[in-house]
Short mmCIF file of C-alpha atoms in Angstrom, two decimals:
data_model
loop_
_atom_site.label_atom_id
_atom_site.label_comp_id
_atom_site.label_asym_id
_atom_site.label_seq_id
_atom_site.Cartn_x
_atom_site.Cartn_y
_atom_site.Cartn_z
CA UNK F 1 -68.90 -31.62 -210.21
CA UNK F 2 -70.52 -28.10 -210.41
CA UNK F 3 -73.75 -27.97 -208.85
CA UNK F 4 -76.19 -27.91 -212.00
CA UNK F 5 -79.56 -28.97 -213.25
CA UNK F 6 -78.36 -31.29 -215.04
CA UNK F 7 -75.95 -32.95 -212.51
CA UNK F 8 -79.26 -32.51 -210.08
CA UNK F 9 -81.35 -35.05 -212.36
CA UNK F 10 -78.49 -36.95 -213.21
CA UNK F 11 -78.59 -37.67 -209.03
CA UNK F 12 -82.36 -38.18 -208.70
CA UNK F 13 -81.81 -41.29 -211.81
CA UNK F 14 -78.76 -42.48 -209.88
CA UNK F 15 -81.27 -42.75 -206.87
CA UNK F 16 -84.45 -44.29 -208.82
CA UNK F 17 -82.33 -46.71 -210.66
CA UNK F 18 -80.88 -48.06 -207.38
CA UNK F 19 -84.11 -48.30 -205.40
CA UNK F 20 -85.06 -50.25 -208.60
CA UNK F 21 -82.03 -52.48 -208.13
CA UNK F 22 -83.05 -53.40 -204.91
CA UNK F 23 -86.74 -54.38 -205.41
CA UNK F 24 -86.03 -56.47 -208.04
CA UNK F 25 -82.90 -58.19 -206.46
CA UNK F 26 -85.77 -58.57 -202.97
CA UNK F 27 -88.51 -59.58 -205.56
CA UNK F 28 -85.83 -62.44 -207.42
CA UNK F 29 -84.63 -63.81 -203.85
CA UNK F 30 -82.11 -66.86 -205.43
CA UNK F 31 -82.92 -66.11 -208.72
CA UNK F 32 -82.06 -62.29 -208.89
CA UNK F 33 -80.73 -61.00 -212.13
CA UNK F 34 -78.03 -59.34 -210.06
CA UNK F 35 -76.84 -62.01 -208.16
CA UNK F 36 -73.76 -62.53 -210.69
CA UNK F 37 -72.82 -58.95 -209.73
CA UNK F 38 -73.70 -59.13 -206.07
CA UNK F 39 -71.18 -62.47 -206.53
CA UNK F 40 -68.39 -60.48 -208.23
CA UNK F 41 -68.07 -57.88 -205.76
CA UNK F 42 -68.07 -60.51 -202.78
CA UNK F 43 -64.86 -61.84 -204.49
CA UNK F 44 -63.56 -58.22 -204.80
CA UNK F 45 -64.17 -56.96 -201.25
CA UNK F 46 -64.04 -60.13 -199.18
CA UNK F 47 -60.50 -60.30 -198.70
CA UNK F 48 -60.58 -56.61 -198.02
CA UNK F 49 -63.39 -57.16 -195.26
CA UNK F 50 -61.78 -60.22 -194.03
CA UNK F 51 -58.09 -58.02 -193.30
CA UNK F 52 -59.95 -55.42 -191.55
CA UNK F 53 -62.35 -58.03 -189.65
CA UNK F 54 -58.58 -59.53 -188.58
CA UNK F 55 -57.40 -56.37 -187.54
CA UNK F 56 -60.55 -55.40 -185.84
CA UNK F 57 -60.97 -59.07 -184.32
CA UNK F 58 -58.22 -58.84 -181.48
CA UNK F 59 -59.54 -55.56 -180.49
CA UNK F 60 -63.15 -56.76 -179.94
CA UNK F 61 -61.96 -59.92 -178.15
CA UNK F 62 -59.87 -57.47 -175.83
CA UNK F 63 -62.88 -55.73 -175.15
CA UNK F 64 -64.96 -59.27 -174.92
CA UNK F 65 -62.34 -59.97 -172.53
CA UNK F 66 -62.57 -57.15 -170.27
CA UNK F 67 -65.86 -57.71 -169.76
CA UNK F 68 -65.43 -61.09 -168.76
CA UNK F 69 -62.77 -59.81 -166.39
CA UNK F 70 -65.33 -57.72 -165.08
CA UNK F 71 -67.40 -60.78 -164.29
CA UNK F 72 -64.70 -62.55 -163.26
CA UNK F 73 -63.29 -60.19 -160.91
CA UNK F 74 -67.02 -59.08 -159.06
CA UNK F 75 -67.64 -63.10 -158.70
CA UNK F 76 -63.86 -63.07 -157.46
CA UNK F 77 -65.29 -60.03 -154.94
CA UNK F 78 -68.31 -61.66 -154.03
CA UNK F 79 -66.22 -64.88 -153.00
CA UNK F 80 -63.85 -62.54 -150.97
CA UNK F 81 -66.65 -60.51 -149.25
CA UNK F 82 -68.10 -64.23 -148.10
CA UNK F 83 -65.02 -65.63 -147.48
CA UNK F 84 -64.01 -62.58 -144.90
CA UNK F 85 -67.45 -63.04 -143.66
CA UNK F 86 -67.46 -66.13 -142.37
CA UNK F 87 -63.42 -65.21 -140.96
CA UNK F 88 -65.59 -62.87 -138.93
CA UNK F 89 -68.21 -65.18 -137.72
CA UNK F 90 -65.76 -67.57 -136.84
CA UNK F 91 -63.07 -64.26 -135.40
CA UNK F 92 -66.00 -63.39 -133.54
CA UNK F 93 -66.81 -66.54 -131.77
CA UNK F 94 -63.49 -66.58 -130.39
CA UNK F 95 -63.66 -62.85 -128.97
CA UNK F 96 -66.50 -63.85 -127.82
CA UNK F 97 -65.34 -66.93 -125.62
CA UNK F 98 -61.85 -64.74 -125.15
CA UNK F 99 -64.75 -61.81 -123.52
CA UNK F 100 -66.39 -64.55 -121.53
CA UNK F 101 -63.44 -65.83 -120.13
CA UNK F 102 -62.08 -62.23 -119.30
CA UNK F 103 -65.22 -61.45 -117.71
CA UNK F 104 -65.51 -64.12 -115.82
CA UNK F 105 -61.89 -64.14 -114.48
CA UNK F 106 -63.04 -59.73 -113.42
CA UNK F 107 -65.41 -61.18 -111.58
CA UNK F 108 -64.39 -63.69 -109.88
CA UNK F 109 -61.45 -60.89 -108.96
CA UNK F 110 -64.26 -58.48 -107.82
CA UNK F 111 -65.85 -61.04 -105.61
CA UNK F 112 -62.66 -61.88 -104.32
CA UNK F 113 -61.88 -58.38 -103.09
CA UNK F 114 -65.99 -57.61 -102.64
CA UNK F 115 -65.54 -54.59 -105.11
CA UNK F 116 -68.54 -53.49 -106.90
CA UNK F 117 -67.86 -52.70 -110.62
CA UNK F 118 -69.26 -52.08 -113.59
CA UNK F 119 -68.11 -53.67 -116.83
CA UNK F 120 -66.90 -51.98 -120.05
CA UNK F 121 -64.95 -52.43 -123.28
CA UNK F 122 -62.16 -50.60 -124.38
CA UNK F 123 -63.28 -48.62 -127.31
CA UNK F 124 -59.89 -46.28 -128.11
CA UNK F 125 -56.02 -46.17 -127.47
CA UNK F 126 -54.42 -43.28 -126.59
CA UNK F 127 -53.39 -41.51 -129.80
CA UNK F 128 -57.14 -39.67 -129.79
CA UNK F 129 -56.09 -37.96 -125.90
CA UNK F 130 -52.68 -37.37 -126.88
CA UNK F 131 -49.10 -38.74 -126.03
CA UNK F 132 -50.28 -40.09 -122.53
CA UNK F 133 -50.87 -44.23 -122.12
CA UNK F 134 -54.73 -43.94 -121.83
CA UNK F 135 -57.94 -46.07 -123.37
CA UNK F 136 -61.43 -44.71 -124.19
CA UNK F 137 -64.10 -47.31 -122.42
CA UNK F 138 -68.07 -47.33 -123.40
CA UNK F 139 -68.90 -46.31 -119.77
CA UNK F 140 -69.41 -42.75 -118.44
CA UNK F 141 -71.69 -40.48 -116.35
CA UNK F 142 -74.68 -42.27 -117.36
CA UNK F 143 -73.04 -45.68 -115.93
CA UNK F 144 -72.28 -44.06 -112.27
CA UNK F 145 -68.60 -43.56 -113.57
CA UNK F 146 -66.75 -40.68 -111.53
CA UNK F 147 -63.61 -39.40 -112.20
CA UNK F 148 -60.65 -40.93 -109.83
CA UNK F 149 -61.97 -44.86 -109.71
CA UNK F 150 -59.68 -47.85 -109.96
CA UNK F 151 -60.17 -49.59 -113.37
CA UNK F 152 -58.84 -53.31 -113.32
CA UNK F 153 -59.70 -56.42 -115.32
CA UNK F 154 -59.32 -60.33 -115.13
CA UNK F 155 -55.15 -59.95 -114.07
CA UNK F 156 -54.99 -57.01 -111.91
CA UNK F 157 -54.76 -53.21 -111.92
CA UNK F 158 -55.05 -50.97 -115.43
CA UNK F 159 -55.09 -47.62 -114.10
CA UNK F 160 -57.95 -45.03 -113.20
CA UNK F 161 -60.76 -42.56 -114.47
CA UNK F 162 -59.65 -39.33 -115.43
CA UNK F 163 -62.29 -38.10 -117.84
CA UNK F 164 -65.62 -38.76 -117.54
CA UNK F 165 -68.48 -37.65 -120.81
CA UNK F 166 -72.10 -39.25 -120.57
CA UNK F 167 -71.47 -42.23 -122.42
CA UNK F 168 -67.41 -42.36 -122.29
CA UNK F 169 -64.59 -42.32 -120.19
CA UNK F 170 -60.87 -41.73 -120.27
CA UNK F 171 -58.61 -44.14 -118.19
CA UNK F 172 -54.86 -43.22 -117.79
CA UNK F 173 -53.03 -46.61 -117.87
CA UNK F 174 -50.56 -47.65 -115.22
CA UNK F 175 -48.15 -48.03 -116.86
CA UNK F 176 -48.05 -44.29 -118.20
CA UNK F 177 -44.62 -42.93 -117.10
CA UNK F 178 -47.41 -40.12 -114.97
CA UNK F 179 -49.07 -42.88 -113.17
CA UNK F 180 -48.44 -43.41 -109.53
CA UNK F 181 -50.21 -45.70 -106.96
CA UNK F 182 -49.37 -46.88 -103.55
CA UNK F 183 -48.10 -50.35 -103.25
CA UNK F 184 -47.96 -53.18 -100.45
CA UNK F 185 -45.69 -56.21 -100.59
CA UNK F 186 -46.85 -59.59 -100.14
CA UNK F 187 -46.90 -60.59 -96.12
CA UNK F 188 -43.85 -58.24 -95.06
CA UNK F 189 -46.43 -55.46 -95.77
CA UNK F 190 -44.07 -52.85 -96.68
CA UNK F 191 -45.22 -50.04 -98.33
CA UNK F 192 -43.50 -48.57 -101.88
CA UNK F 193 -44.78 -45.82 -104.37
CA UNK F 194 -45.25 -47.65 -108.26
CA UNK F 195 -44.95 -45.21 -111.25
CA UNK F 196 -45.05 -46.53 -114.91
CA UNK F 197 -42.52 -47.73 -116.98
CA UNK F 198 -44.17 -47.66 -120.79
CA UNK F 199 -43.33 -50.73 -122.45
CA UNK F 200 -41.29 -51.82 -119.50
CA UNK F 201 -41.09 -52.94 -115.83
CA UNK F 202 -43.07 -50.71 -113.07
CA UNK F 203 -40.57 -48.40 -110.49
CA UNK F 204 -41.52 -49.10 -107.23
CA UNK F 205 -39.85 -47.25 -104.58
CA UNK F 206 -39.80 -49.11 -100.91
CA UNK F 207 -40.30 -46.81 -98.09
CA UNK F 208 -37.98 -49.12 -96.35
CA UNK F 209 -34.39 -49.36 -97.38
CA UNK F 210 -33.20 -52.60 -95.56
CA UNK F 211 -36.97 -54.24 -96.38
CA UNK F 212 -35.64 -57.66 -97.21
CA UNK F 213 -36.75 -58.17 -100.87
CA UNK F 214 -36.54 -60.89 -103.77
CA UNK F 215 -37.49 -61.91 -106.69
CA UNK F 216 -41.34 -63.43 -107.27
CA UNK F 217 -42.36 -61.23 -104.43
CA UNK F 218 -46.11 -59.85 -105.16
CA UNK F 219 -47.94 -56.64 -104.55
CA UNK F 220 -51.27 -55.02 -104.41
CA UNK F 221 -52.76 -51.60 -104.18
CA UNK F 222 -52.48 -50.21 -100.70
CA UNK F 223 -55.48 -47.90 -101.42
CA UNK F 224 -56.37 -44.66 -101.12
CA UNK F 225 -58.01 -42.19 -98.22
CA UNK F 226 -61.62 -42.63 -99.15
CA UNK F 227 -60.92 -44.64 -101.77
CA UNK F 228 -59.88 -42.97 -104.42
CA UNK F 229 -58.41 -43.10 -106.79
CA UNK F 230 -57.28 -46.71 -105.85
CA UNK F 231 -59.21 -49.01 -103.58
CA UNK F 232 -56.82 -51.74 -101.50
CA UNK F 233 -55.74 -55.31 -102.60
CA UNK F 234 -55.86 -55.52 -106.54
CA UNK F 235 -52.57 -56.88 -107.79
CA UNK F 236 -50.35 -55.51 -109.46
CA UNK F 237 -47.56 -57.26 -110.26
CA UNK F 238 -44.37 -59.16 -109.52
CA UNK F 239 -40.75 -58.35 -108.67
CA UNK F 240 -38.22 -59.06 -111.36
CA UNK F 241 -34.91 -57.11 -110.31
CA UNK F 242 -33.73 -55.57 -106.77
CA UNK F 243 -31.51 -52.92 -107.11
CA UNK F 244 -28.53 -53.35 -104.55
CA UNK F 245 -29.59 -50.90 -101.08
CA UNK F 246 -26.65 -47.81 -101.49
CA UNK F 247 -27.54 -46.64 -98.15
CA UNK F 248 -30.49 -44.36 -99.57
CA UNK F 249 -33.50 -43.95 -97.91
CA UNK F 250 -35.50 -46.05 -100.27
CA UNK F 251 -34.95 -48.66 -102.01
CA UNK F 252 -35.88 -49.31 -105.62
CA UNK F 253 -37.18 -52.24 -107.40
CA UNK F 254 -38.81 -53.28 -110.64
CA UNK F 255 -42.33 -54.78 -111.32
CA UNK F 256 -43.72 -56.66 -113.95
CA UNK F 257 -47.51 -55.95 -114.24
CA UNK F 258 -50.23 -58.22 -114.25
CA UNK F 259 -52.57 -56.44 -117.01
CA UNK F 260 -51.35 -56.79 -120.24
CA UNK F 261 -51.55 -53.26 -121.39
CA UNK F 262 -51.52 -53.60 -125.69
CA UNK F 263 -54.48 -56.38 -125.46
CA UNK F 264 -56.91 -54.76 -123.12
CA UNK F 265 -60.72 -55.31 -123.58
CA UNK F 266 -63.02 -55.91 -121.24
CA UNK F 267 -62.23 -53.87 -117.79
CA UNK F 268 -64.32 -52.97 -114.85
CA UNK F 269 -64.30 -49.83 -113.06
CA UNK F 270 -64.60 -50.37 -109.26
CA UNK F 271 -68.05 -48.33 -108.46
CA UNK F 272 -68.38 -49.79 -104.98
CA UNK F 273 -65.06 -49.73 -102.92
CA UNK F 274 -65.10 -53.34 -100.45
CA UNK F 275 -66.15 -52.62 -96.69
CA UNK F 276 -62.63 -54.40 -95.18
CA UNK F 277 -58.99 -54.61 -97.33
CA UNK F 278 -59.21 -57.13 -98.96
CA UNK F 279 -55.15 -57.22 -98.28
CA UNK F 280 -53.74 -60.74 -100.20
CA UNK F 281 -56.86 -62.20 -101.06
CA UNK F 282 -57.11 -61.32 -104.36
CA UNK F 283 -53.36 -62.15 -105.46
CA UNK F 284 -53.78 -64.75 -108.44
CA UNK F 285 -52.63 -68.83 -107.27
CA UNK F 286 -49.18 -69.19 -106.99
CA UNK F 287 -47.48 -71.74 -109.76
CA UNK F 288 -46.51 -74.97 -108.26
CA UNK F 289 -42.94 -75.17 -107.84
CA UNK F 290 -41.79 -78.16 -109.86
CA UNK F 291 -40.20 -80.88 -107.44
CA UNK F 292 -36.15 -81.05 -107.81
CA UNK F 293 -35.47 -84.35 -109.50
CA UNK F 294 -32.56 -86.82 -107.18
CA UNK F 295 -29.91 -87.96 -108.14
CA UNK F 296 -29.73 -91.99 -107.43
CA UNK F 297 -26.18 -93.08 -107.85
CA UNK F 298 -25.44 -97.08 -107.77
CA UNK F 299 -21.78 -97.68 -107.19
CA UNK F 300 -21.43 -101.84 -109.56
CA UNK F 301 -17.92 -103.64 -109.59
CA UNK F 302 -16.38 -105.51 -112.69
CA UNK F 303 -15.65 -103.24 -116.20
CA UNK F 304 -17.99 -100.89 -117.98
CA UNK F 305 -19.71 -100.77 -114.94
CA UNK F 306 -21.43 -104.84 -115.43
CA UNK F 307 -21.73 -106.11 -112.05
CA UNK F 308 -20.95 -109.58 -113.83
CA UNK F 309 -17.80 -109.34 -115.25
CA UNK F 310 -14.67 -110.41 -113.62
CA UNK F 311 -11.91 -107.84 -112.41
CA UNK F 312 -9.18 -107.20 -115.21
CA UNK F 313 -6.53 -109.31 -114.47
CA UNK F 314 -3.97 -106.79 -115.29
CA UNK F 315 -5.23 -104.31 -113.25
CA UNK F 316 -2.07 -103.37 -110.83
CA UNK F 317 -3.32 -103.73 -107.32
CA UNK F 318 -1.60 -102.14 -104.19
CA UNK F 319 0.16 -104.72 -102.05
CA UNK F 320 -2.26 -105.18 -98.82
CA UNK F 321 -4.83 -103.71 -101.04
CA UNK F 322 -8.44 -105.61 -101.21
CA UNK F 323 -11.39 -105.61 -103.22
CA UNK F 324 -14.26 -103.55 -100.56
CA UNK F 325 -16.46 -105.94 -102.43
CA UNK F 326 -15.18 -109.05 -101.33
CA UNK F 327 -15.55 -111.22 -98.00
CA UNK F 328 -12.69 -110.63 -95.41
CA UNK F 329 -11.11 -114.17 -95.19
CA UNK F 330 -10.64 -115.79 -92.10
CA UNK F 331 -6.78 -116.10 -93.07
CA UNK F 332 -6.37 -112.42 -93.71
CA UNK F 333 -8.24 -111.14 -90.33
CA UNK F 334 -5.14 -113.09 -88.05
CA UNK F 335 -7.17 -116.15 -87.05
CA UNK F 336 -7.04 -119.88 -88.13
CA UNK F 337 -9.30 -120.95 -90.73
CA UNK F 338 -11.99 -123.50 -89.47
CA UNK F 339 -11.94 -127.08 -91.34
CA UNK F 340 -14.49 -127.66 -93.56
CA UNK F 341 -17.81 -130.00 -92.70
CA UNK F 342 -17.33 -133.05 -94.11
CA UNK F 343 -20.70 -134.40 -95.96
CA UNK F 344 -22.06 -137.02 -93.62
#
């Protein structure tokens, strides 16, 4: 349609005659005179609106349903975040008695040996210094840490200071393949160099190349002139293999560290080196050895080993041959038998 007068006015009716419509349809409530239409077109468009409401339905629920999923899944959160709370709380009581116990085992081991030290916690592993077997502790300068002091915990040695910032400190591990420390066996007193192993046994080479060795056999620090880096008498571990002596002029053998290196956490750095060596004193109890159980053997005549069942009586016997068991009679031993009592 051309855009005319006449198509202009023929709008502008359109418009008035439908505003008219619908105050007389408000006006007429039940009784409007174009209910009968309003009716007709309800039957002609229903099913049309109620296809599309169908095909719009599933969408709206997917959407209702996300939502809900949305509810669902922060309660789900919330749970989780109080749930792995209280796993803390509870994880965290247990550090805490694993801390006390460490602690107090370090210092019963300090007063042992009468070393002064100050505690810390391990706060980094050794991938932040490099390739070397070292921890970060929460003790430095500001502490009265000093580079070269023995660090040890609640089993024995873990190594020394080699770093020291204001609040931090670097400790090379002993059982970094770089470590060395002088060692003294158990009693015999020999002396030996340790070096680290990594994941494995120490290398300790005896000074001494007929020192009579075995498994079990303990050792400790010999300690250093003035004390540093290592201070005399912690432990350090056990012998688990003796090489066979060659003739060299030292012989070698293998040590199984106290400190567990991969679960260190609360150490103490020896601040205070003791007045006297401490020498064996600090060497963790020995296990009991568990008695050897005997062997009670009870020799029983007769069959199957019943002490009241009569010998077999087809059991061949050797001619002369008597049962050890029974009574030598007087008949057999070359002398006359006596006559019986008679019964008075």
């Amino acid at each position: 349609m051309r855009d005319t007068r006449e198509s202009r006015l023929l709008l502008v009716l359109l418009i008035a005659i439908a505003f008219a419509l619908i105050t007389v349809d408000i006006r007429g409530g039940e009784d409007s005179p174009v209910d009968g239409a309003r009716r007709g077109a309800a039957a002609v468009f229903g099913p049309v609106e109620d296809g599309v409401s169908s095909a719009v339905d599933p969408v709206g629920n997917a959407v209702g349903a996300v939502k809900d999923s949305g509810a669902s899944e922060d309660r789900i959160a919330d749970l989780e975040r109080e749930n792995a709370a209280l796993k803390a709380k509870l994880g965290s009581d247990d550090r805490n008695r694993s801390r006390v116990r460490q602690l107090d085992g370090m210092l019963k081991k300090a007063g042992a040996g009468q070393y002064g030290i100050k505690g810390a916690e391990v706060i980094g592993i050794g991938a932040a210094q490099g390739f070397s077997w070292t921890v970060t502790i929460d003790a430095g300068s500001g502490d009265g840490i000093k580079r070269d002091m023995t660090v040890l915990n609640a089993d024995g040695l873990v190594g020394r200071v080699t770093t020291v910032g204001p609040g931090t400190s670097t400790v090379l591990l002993a059982n970094d393949p770089d470590f060395t420390v002088g060692t003294r066996l158990e009693k015999s007193d020999e002396l030996g160099f340790a070096s680290g192993g990594g994941n494995g046994p120490m290398r300790v080479q005896l000074l001494n190349s007929k020192a009579k060795v075995k498994k079990g056999d303990r050792m400790v620090t010999f300690g250093s002139q003035g004390d540093k880096p290592f201070v005399p008498g912690v432990p350090v571990g056990r012998i688990t293999r003796v090489d066979p002596s060659g003739g060299d002029l030292t012989r070698t053998v293998y040590v199984e560290p106290y400190a567990g290196f991969s679960r260190l956490d609360v150490v103490g750095v020896v601040v205070t080196a003791p007045r006297t060596d401490p020498r064996d004193t600090v060497l963790p109890d020995k296990p009991e050895a568990k008695p050897t159980p005997t062997v009670t053997v009870t020799a029983t005549p007769g069959q199957d080993g019943d002490p009241d069942a009569p010998e077999g009586p087809n059991e061949p016997q050797e001619q002369g041959a008597r049962d050890p068991a029974r009574p030598v009679e007087p008949e057999q031993a070359g002398q006359p038998a006596e006559p019986a009592e008679q019964e008075q």
